[in-house]
Short mmCIF file of C-alpha atoms in Angstrom, two decimals:
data_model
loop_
_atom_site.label_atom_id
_atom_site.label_comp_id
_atom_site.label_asym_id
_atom_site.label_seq_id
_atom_site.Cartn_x
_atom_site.Cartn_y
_atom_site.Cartn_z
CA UNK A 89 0.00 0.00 0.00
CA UNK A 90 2.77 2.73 0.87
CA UNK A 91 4.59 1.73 -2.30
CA UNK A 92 1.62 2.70 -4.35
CA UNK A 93 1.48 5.86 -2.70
CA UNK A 94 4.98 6.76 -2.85
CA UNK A 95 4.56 5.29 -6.23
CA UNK A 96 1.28 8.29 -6.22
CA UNK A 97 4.14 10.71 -4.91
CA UNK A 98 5.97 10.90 -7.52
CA UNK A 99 3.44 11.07 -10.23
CA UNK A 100 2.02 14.50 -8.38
CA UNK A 101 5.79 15.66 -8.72
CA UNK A 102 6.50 14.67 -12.06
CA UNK A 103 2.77 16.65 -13.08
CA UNK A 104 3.53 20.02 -11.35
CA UNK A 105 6.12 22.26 -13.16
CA UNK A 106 6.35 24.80 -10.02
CA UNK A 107 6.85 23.85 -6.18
CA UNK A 108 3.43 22.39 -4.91
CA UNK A 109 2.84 22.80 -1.27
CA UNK A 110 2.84 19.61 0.84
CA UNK A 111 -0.72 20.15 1.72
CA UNK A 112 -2.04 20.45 -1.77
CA UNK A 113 -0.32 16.99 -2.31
CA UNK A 114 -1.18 15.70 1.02
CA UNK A 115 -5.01 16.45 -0.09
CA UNK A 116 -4.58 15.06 -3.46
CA UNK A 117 -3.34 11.82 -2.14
CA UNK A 118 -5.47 11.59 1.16
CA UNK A 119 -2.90 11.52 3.55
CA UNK A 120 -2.00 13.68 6.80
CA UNK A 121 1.12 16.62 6.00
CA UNK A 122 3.00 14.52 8.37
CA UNK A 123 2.73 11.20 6.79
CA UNK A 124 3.40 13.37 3.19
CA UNK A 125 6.19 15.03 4.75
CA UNK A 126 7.65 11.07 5.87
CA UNK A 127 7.37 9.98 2.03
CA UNK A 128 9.12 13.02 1.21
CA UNK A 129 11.91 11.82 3.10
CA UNK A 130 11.39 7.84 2.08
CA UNK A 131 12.11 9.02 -1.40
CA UNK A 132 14.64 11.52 -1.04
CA UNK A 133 17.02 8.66 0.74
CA UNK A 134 16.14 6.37 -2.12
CA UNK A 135 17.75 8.89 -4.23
CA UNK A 136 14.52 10.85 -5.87
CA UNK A 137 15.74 14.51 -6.82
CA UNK A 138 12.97 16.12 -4.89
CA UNK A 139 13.82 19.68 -3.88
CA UNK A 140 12.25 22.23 -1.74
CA UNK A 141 10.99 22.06 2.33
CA UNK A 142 8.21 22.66 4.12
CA UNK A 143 6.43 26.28 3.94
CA UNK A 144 7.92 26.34 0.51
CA UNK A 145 7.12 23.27 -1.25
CA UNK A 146 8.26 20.49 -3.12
CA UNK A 147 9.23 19.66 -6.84
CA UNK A 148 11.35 17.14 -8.63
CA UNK A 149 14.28 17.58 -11.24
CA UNK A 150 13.19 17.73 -14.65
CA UNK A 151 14.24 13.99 -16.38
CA UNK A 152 14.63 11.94 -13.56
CA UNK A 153 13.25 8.68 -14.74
CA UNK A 154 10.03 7.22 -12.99
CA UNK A 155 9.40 3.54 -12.68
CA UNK A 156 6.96 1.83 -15.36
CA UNK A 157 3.79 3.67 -15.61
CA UNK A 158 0.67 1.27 -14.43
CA UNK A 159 -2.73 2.57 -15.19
CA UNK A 160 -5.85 1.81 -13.59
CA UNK A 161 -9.54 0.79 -15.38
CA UNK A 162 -10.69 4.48 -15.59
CA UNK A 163 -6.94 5.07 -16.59
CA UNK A 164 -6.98 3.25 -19.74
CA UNK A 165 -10.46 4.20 -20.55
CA UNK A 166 -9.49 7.87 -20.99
CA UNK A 167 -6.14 6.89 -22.80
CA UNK A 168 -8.28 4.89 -25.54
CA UNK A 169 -11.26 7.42 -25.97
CA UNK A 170 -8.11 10.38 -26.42
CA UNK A 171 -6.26 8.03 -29.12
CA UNK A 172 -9.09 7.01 -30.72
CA UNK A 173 -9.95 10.59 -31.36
CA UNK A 174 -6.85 12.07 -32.12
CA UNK A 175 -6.72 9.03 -34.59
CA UNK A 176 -10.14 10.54 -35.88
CA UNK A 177 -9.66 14.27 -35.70
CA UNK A 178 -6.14 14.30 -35.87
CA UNK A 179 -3.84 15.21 -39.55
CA UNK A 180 -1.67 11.76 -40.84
CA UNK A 181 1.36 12.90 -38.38
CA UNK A 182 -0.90 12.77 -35.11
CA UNK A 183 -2.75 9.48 -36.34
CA UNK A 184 0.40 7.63 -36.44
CA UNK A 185 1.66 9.27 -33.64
CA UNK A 186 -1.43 7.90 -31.39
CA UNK A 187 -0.98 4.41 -33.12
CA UNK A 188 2.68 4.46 -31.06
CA UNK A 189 1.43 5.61 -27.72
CA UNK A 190 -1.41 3.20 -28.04
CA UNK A 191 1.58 0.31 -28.39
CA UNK A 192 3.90 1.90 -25.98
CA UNK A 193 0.97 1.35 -23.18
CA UNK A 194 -0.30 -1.82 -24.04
CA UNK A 195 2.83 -3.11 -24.00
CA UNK A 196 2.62 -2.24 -19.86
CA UNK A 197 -1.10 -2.36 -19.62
CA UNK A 198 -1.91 -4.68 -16.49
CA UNK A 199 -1.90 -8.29 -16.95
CA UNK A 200 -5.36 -9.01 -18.62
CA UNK A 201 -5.54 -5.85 -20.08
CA UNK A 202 -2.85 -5.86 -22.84
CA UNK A 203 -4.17 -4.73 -26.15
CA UNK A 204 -7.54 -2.81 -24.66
CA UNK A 205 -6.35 0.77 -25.82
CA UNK A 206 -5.95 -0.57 -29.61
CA UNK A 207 -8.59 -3.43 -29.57
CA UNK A 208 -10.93 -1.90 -27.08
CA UNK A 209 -14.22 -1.81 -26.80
CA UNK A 210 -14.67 1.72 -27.15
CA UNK A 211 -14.47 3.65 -30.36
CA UNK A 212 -14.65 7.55 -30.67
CA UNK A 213 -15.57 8.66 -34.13
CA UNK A 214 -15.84 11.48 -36.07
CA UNK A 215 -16.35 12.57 -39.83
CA UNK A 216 -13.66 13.66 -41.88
CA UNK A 217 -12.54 17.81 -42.52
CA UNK A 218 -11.24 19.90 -44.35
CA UNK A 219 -9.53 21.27 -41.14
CA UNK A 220 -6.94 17.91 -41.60
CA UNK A 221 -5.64 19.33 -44.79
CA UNK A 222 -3.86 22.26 -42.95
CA UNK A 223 -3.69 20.59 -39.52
CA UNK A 224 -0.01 19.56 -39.34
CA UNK A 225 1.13 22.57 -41.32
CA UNK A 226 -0.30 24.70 -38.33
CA UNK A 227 0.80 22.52 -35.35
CA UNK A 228 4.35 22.77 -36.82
CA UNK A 229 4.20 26.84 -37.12
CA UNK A 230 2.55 26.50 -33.18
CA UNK A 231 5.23 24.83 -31.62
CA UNK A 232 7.91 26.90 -33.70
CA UNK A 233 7.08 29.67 -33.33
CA UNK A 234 6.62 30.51 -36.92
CA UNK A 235 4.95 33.87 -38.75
CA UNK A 236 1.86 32.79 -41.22
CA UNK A 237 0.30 34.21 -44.25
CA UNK A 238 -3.17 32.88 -44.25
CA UNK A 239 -5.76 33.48 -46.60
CA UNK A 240 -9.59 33.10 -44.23
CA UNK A 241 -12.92 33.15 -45.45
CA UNK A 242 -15.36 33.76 -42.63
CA UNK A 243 -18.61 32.72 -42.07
CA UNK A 244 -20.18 35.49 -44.32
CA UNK A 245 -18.08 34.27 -47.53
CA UNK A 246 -15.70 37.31 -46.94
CA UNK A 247 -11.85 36.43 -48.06
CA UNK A 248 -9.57 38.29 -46.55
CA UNK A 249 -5.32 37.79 -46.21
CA UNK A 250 -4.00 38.08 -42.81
CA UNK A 251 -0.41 37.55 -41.75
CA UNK A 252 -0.59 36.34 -37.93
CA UNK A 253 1.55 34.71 -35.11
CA UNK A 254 -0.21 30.91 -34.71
CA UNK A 255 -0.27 30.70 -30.68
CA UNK A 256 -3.06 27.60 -29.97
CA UNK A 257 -5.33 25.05 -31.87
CA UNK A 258 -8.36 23.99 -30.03
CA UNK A 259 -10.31 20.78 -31.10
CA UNK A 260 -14.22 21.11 -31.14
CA UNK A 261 -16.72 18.81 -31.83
CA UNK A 262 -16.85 19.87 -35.00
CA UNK A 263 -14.54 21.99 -35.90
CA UNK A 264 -10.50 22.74 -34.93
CA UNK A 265 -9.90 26.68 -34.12
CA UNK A 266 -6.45 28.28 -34.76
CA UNK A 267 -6.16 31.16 -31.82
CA UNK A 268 -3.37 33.68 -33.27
CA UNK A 269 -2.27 37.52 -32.60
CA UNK A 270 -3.50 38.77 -35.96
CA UNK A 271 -0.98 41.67 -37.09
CA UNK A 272 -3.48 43.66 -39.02
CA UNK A 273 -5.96 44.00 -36.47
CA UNK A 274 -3.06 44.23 -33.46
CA UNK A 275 -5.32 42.00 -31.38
CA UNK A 276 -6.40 37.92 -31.00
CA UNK A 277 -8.17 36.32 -33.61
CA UNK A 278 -9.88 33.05 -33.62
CA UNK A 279 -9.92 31.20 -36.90
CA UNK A 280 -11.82 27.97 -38.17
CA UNK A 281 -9.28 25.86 -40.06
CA UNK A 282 -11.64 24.63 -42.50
CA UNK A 283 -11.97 28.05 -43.47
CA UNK A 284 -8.47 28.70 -44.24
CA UNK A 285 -7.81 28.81 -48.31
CA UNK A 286 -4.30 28.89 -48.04
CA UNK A 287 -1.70 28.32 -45.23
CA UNK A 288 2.02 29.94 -45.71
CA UNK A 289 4.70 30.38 -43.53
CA UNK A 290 6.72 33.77 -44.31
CA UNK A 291 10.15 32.63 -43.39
CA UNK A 292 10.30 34.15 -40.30
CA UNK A 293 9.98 33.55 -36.00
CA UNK A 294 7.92 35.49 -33.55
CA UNK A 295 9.58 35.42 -30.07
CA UNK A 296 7.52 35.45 -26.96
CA UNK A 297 5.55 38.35 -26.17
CA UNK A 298 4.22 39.55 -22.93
CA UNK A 299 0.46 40.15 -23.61
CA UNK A 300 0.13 38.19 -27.08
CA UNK A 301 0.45 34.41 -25.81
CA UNK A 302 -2.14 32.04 -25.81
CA UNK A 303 -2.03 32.08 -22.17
CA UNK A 304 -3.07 35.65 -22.58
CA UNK A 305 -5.63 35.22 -24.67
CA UNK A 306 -6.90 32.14 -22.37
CA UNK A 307 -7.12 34.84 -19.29
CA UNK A 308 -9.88 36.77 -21.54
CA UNK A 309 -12.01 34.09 -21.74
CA UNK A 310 -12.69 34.15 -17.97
#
């Protein structure tokens, strides 16, 4: 039982980028601060790179290796309804990248379990779109941080060229949306990708910008 919690431990760490208080992981994992503050301890003199103290909080060194993952019933359930619909929303780059994942964990699925997350018995579908054709084009220019000339035709059948910074996609039910900071109107636009005529990258990098991230953009919706 304590090895499954220590086990618990060090998932918590691995998830939080910044220092997490030992009560917020004390609460997550249903123990007392004093019996987190004990596994704190266990692990550190098993060698775990976990920094910080108490008042401060905790948080472990980026690429320390964890022991195999094991996943639980509801566990695998989520990991086969998100690969099966990245495998149906998804451009040809994300299908075969869910295709691995779903190998990598079946190959440590529990014993009984091995194959569920590929040969499941749960199947997300959904129907084909136009937003695929430019959907690895723009997660490429996301993650680089690379300028776009787009050519949009909104939902009134005006075209109109825009040159924008790509910041976030966000996967509806139907549709994908491309948040960006559009240059010409020096303020966020939201853009349906099966809308876009033309996708183009200009040769050149934004670089981060306070105000005009995603994260930014994310704070206006609250």
């Amino acid at each position: 039982m304590r090895a499954s919690r220590l086990f618990g431990l060090l998932e918590q760490l691995r998830m939080h980028r910044q220092p997490v208080s030992a009560a917020q992981l004390a609460e997550t994992l249903g123990v007392s601060v004093r019996t987190l503050y004990r596994d704190i301890a266990t692990l550190q003199s098993m060698g775990a790179p976990i920094r910080g103290e108490g008042g401060v909080g905790y948080q472990i060194e980026r690429g320390y290796f964890l022991p195999p993952l094991h996943f639980d019933a509801d566990e695998l359930d989520a990991i086969t309804l998100g690969m099966q619909l990245i495998s149906a929303r998804g451009d040809g780059d994300l299908k075969q990248a869910a295709a691995r994942v779903a190998a990598k964990v079946d190959a440590i699925a529990p014993d009984g379990q091995h194959g569920r997350v590929r040969q499941g018995d749960m199947i997300a579908y959904s129907r084909a779109s136009d937003a695929q054709r430019h959907l690895a084009a723009l997660r490429r220019a996301v993650r680089g941080r690379r300028r776009l000339e787009i050519v949009y035709l909104d939902l009134k059948e005006r075209q109109s060229t825009r040159r924008v910074r790509p910041l976030g996609l966000t996967a509806f039910d139907n549709v994908w949306l491309l948040t960006a900071w559009c240059e010409e109107r020096d303020d966020f636009r939201n853009f349906r990708i099966d809308r876009l005529l033309t996708v183009a990258e200009t040769g050149d990098r934004f670089a981060p910008e306070a105000g005009r991230e995603f994260k930014d953009y994310l704070k206006t919706l609250r």
